[in-house]
mmCIF file with all atom_site columns, C-alpha atoms in Angstrom:
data_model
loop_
_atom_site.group_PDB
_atom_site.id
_atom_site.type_symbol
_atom_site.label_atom_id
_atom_site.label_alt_id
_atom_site.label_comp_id
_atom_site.label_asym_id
_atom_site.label_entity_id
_atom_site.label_seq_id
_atom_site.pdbx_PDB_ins_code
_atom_site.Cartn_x
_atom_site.Cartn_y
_atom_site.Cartn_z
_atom_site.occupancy
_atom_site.B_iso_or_equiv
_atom_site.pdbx_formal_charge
_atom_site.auth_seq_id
_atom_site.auth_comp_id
_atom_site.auth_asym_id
_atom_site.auth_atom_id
_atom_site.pdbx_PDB_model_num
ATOM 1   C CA . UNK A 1 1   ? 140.826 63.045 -131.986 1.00 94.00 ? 1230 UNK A CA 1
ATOM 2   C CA . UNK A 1 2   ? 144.065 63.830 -130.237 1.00 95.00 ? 1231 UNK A CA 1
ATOM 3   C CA . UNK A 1 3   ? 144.743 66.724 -131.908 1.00 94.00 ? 1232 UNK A CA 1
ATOM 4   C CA . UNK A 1 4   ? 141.317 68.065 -131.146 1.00 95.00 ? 1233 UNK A CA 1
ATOM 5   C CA . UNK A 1 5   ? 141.796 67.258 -127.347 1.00 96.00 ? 1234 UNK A CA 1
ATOM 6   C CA . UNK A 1 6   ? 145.230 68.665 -127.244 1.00 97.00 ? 1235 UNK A CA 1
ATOM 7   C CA . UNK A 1 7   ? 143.870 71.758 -129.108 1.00 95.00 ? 1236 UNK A CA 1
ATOM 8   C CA . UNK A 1 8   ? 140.853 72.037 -125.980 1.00 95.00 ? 1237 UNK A CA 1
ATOM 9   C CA . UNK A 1 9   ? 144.124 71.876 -123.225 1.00 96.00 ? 1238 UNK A CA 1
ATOM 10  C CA . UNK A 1 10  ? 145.725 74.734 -125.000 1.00 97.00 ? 1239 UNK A CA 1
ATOM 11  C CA . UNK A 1 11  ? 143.513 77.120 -126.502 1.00 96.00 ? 1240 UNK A CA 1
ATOM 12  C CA . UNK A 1 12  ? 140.719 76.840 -123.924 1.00 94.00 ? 1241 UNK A CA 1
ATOM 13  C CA . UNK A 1 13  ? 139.754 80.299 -125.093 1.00 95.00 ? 1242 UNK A CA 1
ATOM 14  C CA . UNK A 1 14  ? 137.890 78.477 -128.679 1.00 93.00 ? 1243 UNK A CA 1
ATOM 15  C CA . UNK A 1 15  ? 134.631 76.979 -128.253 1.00 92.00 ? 1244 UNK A CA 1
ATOM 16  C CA . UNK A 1 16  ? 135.198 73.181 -128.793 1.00 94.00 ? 1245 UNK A CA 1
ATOM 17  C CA . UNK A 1 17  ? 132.517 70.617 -129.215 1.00 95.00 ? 1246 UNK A CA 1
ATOM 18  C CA . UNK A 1 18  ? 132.813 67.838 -126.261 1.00 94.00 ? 1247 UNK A CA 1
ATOM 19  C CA . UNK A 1 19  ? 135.450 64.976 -127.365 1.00 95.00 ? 1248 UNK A CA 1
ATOM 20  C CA . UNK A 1 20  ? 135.274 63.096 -124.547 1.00 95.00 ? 1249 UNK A CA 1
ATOM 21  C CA . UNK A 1 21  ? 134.642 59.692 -124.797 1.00 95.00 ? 1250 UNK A CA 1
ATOM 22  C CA . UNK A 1 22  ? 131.653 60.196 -122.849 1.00 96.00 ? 1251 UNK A CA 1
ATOM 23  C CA . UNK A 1 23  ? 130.738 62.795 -125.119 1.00 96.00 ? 1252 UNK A CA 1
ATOM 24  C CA . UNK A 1 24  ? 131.398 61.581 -127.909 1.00 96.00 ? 1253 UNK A CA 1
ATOM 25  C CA . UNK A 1 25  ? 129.121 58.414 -126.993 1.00 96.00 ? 1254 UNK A CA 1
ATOM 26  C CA . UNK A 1 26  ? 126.070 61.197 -125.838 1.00 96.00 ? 1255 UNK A CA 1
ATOM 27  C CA . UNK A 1 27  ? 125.953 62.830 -128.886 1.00 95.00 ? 1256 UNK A CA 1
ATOM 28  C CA . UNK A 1 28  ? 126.502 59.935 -131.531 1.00 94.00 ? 1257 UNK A CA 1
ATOM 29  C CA . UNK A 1 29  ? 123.586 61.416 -133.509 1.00 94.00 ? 1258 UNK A CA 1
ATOM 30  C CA . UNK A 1 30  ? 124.695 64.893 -134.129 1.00 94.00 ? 1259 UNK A CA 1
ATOM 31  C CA . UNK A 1 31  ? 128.333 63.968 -135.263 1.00 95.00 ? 1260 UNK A CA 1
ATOM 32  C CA . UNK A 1 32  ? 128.049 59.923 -136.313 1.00 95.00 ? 1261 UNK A CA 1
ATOM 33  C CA . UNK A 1 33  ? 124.455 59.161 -137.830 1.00 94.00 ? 1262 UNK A CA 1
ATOM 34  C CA . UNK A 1 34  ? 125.131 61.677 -140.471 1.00 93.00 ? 1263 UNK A CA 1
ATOM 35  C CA . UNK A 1 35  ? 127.807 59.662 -142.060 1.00 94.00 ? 1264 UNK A CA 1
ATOM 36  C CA . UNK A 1 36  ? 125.806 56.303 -141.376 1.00 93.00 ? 1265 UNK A CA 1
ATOM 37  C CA . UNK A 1 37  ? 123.943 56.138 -144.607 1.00 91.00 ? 1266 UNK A CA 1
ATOM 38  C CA . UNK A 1 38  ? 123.949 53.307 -146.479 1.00 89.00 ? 1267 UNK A CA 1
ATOM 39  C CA . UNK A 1 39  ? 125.756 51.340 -143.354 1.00 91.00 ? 1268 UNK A CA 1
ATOM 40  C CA . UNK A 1 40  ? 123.268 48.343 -143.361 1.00 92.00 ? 1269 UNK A CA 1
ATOM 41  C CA . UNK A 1 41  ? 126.140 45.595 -142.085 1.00 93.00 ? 1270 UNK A CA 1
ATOM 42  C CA . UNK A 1 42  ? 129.897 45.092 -140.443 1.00 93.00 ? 1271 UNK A CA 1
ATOM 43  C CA . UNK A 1 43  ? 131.517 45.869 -144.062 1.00 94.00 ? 1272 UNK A CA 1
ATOM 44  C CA . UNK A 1 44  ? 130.020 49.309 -144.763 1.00 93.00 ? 1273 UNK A CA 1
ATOM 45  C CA . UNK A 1 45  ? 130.055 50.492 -141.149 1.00 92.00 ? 1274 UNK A CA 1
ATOM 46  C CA . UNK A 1 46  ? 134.078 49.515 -141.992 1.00 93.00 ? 1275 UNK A CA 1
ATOM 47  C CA . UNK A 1 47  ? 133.651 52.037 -144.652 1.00 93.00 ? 1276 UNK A CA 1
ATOM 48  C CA . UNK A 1 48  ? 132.672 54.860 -142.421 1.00 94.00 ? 1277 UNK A CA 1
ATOM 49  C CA . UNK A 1 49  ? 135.686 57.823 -142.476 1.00 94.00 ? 1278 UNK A CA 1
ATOM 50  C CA . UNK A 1 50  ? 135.693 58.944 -138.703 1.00 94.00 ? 1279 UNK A CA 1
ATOM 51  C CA . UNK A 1 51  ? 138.112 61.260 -139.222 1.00 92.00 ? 1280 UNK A CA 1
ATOM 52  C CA . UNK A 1 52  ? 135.916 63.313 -141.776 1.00 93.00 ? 1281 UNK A CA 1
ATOM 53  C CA . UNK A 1 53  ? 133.113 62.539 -139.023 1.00 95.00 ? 1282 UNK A CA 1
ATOM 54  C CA . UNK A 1 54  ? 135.107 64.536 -136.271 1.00 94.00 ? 1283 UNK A CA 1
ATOM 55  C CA . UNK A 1 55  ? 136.323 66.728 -138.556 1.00 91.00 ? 1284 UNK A CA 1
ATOM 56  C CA . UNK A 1 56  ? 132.516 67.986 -139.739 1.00 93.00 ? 1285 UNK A CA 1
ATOM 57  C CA . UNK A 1 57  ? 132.050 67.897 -135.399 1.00 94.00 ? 1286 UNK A CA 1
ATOM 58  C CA . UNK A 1 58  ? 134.140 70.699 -135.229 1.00 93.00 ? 1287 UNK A CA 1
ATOM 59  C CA . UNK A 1 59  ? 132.526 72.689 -136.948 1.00 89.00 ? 1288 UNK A CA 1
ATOM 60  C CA . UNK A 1 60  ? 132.909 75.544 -139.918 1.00 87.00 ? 1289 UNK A CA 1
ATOM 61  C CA . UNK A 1 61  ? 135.680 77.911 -137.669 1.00 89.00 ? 1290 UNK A CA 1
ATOM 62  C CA . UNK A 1 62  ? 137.539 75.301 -135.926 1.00 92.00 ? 1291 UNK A CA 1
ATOM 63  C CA . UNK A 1 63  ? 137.574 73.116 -139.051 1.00 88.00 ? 1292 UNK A CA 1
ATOM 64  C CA . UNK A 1 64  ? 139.471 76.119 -141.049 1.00 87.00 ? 1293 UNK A CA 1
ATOM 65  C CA . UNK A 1 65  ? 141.610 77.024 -138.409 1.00 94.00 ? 1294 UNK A CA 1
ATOM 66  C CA . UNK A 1 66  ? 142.803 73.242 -136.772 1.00 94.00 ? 1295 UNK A CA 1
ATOM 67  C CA . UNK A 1 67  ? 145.474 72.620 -139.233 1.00 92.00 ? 1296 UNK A CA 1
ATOM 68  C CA . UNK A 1 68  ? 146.812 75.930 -139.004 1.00 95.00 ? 1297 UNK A CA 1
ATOM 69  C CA . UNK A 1 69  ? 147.213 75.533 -134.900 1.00 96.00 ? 1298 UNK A CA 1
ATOM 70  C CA . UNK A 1 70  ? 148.087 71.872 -134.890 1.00 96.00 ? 1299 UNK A CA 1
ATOM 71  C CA . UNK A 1 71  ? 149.265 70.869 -137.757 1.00 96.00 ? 1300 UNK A CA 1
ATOM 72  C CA . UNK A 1 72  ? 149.676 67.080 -138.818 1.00 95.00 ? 1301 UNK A CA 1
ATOM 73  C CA . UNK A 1 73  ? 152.971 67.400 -140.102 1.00 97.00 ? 1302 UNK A CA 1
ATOM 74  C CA . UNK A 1 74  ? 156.371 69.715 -140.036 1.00 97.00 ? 1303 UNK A CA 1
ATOM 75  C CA . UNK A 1 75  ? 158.327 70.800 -142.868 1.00 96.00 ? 1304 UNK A CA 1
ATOM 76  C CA . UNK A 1 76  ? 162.126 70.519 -142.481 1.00 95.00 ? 1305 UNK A CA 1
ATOM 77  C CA . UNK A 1 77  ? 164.444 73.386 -143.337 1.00 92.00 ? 1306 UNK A CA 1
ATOM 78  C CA . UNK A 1 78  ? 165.527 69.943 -146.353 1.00 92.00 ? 1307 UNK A CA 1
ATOM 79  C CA . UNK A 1 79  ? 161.497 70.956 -147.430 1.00 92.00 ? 1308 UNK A CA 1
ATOM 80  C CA . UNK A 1 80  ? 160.315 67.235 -146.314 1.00 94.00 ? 1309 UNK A CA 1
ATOM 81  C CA . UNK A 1 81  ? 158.151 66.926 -143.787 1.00 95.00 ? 1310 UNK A CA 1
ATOM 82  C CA . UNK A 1 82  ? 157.817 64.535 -140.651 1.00 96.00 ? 1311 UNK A CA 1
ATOM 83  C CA . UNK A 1 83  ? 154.209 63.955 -138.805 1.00 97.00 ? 1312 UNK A CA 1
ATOM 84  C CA . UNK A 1 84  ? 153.933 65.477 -135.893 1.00 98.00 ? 1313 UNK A CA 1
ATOM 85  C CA . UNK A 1 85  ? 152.650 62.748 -132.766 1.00 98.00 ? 1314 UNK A CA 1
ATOM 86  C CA . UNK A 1 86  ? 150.020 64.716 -130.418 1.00 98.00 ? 1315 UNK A CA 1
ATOM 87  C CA . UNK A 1 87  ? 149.077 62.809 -127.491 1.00 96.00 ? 1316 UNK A CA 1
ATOM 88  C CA . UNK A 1 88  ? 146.422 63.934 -124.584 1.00 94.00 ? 1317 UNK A CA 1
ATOM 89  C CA . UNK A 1 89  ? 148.530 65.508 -121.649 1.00 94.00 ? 1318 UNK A CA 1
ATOM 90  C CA . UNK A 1 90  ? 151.849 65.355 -123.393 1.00 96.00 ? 1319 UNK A CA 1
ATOM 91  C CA . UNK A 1 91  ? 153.172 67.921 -125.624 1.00 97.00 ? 1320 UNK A CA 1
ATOM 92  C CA . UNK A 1 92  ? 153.309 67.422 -129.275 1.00 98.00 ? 1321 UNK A CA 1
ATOM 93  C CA . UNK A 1 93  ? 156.459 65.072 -130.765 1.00 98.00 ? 1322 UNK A CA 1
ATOM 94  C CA . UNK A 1 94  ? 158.454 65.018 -133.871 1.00 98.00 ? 1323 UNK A CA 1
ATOM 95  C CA . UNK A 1 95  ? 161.159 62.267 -134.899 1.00 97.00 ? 1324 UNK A CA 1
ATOM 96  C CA . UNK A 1 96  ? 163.724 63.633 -136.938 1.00 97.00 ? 1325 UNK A CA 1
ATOM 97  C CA . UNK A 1 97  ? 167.550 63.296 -137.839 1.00 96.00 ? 1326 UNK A CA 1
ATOM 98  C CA . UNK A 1 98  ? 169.744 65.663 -136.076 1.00 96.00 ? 1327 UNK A CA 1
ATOM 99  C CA . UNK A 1 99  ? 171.300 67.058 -139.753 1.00 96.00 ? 1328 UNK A CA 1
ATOM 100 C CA . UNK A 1 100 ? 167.983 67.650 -140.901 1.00 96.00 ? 1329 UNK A CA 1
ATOM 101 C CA . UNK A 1 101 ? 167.503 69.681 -138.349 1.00 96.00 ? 1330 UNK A CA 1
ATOM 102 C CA . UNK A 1 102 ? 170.676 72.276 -138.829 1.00 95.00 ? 1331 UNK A CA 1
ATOM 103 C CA . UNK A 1 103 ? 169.964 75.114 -138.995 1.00 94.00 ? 1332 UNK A CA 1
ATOM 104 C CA . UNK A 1 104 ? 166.819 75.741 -136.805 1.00 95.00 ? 1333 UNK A CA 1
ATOM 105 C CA . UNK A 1 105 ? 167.498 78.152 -134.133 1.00 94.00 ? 1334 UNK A CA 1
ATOM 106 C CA . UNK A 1 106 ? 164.766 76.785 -131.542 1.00 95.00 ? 1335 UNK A CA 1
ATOM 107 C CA . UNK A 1 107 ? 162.364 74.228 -131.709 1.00 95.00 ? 1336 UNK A CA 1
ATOM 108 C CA . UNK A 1 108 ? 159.235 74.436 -133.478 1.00 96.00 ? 1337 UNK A CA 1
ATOM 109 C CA . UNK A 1 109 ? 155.827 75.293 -131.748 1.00 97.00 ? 1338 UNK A CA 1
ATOM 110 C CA . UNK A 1 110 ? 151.850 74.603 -132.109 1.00 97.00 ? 1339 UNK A CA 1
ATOM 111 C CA . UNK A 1 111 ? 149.022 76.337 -130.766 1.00 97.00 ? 1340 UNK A CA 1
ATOM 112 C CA . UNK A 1 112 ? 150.216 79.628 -132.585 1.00 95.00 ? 1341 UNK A CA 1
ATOM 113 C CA . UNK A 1 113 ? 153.071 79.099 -130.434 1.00 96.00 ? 1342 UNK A CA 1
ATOM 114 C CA . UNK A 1 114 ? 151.913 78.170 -126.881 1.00 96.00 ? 1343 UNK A CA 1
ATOM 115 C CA . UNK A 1 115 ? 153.570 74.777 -127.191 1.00 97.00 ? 1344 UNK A CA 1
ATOM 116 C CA . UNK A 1 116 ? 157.034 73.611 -127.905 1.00 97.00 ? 1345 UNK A CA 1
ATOM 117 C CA . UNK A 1 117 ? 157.294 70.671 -129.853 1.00 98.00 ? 1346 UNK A CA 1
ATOM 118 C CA . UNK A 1 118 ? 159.518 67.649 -128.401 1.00 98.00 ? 1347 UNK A CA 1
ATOM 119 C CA . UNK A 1 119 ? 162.470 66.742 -130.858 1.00 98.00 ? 1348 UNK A CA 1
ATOM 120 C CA . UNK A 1 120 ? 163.490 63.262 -130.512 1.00 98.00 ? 1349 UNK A CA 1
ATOM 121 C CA . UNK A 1 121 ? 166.566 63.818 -132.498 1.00 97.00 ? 1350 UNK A CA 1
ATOM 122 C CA . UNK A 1 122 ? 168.359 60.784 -134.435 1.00 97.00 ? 1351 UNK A CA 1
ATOM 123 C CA . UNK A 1 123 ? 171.380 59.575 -135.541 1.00 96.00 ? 1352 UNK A CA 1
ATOM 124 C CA . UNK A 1 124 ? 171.520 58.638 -139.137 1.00 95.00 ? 1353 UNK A CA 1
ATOM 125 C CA . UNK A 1 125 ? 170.781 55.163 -138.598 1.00 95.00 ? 1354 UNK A CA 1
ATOM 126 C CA . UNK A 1 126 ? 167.587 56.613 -137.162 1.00 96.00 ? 1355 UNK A CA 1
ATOM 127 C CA . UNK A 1 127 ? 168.409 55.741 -133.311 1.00 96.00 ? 1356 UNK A CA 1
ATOM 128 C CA . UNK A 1 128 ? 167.353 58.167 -131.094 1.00 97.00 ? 1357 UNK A CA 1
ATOM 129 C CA . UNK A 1 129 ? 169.971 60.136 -129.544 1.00 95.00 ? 1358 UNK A CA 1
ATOM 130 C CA . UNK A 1 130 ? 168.619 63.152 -127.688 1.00 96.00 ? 1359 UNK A CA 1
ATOM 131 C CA . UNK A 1 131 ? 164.972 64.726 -126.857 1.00 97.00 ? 1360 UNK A CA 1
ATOM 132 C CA . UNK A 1 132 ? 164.610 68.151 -126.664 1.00 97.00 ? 1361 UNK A CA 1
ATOM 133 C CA . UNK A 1 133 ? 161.859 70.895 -125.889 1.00 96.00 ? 1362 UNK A CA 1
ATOM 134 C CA . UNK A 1 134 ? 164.326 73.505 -126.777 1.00 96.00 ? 1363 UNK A CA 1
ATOM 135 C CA . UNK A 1 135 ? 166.696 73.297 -129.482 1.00 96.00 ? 1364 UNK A CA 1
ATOM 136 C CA . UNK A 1 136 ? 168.339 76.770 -128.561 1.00 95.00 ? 1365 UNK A CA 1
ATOM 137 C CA . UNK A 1 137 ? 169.142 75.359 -125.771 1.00 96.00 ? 1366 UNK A CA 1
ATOM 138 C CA . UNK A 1 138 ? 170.942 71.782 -127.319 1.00 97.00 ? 1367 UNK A CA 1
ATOM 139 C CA . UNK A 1 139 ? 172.532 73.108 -129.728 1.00 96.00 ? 1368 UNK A CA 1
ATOM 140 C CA . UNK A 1 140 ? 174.761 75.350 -127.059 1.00 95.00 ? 1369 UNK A CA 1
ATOM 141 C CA . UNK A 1 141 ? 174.921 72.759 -124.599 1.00 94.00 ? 1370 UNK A CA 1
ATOM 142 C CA . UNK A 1 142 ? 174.371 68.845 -124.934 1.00 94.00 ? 1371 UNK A CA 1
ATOM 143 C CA . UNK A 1 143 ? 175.194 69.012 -128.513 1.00 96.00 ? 1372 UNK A CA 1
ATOM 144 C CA . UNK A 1 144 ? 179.093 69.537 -129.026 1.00 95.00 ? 1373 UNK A CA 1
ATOM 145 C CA . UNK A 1 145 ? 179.055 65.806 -125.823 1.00 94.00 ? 1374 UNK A CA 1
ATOM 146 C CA . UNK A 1 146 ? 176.899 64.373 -128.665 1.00 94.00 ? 1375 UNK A CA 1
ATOM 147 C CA . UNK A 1 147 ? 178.701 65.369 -131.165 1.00 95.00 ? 1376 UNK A CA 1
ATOM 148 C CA . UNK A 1 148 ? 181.810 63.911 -129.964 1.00 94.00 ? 1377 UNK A CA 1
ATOM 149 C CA . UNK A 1 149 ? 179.831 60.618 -130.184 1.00 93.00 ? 1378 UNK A CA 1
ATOM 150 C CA . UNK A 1 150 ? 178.507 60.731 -133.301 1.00 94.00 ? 1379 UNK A CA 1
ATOM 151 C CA . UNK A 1 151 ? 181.197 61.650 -135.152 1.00 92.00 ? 1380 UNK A CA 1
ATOM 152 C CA . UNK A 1 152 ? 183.294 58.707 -134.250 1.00 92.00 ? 1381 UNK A CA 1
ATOM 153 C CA . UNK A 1 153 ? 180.457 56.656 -135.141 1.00 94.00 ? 1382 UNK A CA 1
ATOM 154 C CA . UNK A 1 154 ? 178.926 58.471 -137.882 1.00 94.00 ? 1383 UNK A CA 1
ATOM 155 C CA . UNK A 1 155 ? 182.030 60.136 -139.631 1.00 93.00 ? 1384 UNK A CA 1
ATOM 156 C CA . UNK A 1 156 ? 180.344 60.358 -143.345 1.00 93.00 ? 1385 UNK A CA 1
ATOM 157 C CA . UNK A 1 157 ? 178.214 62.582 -141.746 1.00 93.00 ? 1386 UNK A CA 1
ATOM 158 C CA . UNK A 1 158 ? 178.654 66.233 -141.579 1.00 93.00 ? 1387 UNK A CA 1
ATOM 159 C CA . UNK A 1 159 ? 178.734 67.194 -137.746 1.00 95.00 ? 1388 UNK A CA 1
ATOM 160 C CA . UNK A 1 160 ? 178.969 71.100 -137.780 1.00 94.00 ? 1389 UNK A CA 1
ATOM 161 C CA . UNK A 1 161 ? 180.551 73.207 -134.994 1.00 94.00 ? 1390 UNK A CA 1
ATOM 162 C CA . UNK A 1 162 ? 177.523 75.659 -134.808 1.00 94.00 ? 1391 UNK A CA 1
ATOM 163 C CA . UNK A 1 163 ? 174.409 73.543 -135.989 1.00 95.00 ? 1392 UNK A CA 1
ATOM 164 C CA . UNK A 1 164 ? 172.282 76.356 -135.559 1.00 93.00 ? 1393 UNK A CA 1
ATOM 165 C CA . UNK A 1 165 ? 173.619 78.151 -138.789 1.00 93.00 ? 1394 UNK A CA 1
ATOM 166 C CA . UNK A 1 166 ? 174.423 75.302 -140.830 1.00 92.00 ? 1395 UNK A CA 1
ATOM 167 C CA . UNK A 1 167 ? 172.632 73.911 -143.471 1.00 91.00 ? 1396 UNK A CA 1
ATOM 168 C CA . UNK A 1 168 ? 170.176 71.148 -142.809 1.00 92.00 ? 1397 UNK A CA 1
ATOM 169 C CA . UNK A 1 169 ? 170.838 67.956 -144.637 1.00 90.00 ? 1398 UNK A CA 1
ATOM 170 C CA . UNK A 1 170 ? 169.642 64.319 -145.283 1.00 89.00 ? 1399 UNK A CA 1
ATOM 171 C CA . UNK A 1 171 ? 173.411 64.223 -147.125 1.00 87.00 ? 1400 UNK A CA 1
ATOM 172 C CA . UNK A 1 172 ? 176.806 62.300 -146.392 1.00 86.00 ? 1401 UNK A CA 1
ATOM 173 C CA . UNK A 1 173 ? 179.384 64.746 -146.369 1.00 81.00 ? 1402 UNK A CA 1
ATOM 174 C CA . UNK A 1 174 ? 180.614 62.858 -150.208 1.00 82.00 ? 1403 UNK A CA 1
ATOM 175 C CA . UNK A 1 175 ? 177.381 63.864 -151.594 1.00 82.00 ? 1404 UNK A CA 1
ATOM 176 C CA . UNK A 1 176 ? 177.453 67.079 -150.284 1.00 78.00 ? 1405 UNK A CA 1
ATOM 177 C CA . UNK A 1 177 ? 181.034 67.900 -151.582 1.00 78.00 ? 1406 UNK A CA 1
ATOM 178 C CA . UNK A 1 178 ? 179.565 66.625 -155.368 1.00 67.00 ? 1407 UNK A CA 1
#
């Protein structure tokens, strides 16, 4: 549902079906009642997928295209992927580890790239340590005061002097050098 709203705030030119809440309540019979049958008490209704309800709400074009334009999850340049959070009048967010991160030379987008995504960067003990709209933009700047930091605190871990061409990594520097 929050990927459907964020998707009406940013491409406002693609005919979306109304998610409001007050929508959604007006028009319970066109997107709910199909997936009702069967529902006869508190345990089936459980049973009811409302995400493959919404999902079928959107329809046949934006169903094909919604994952493309906000996708659920990011793959890494380490090929893993992280979900990405999308929340009503913020921009999207991703939580990931600076190192796996190396590499990337600006911050990934949505919305066939309207929208920046927020990096809440880590440390490797998964604290955050910076959030960023643009990457470019750390890496020349904040980065090498963070880096200071981190390496003191984090010295297994490979802290690179220009992140943006380095290989990403979920690695110690040990493993890396094996």
């Amino acid at each position: 549902l929050q990927r459907i709203r964020c998707g009406q705030a940013w491409m406002e030119e693609e005919t979306w079906p109304d998610v409001s809440d007050s929508g959604l309540l007006d028009n319970l019979t066109e997107w709910l009642l199909p997936f009702m049958n069967g529902v006869s008490n508190m345990k089936t209704l459980k049973k009811v997928d409302i995400h493959q309800a919404l999902t079928a709400y959107l329809g046949w074009p934006l169903n094909q295209k919604i994952d493309e334009w906000l996708p659920e999850r990011y793959t890494l340049p380490t090929g893993q992927s992280r979900q990405i959070d999308y929340q009503e009048g913020k921009p999207p967010m991703l939580s990931v580890r600076v190192q796996e991160v190396f590499g990337e030379q600006a911050s990934p987008t949505v919305a066939s790239g309207r929208v920046s995504v927020v990096l809440e960067l880590l440390s490797p003990a998964r604290r955050p340590i910076q959030i960023t709209q643009d990457l470019a933009a750390f890496w020349q700047g904040s980065y090498h005061e963070v880096k200071k930091e981190m390496k003191g605190r984090y010295p297994k871990h490979p802290w690179p002097d220009d992140p943006a061409n380095h290989v990403a990594t979920t690695k110690t520097k040990r493993q890396l050098n094996s």
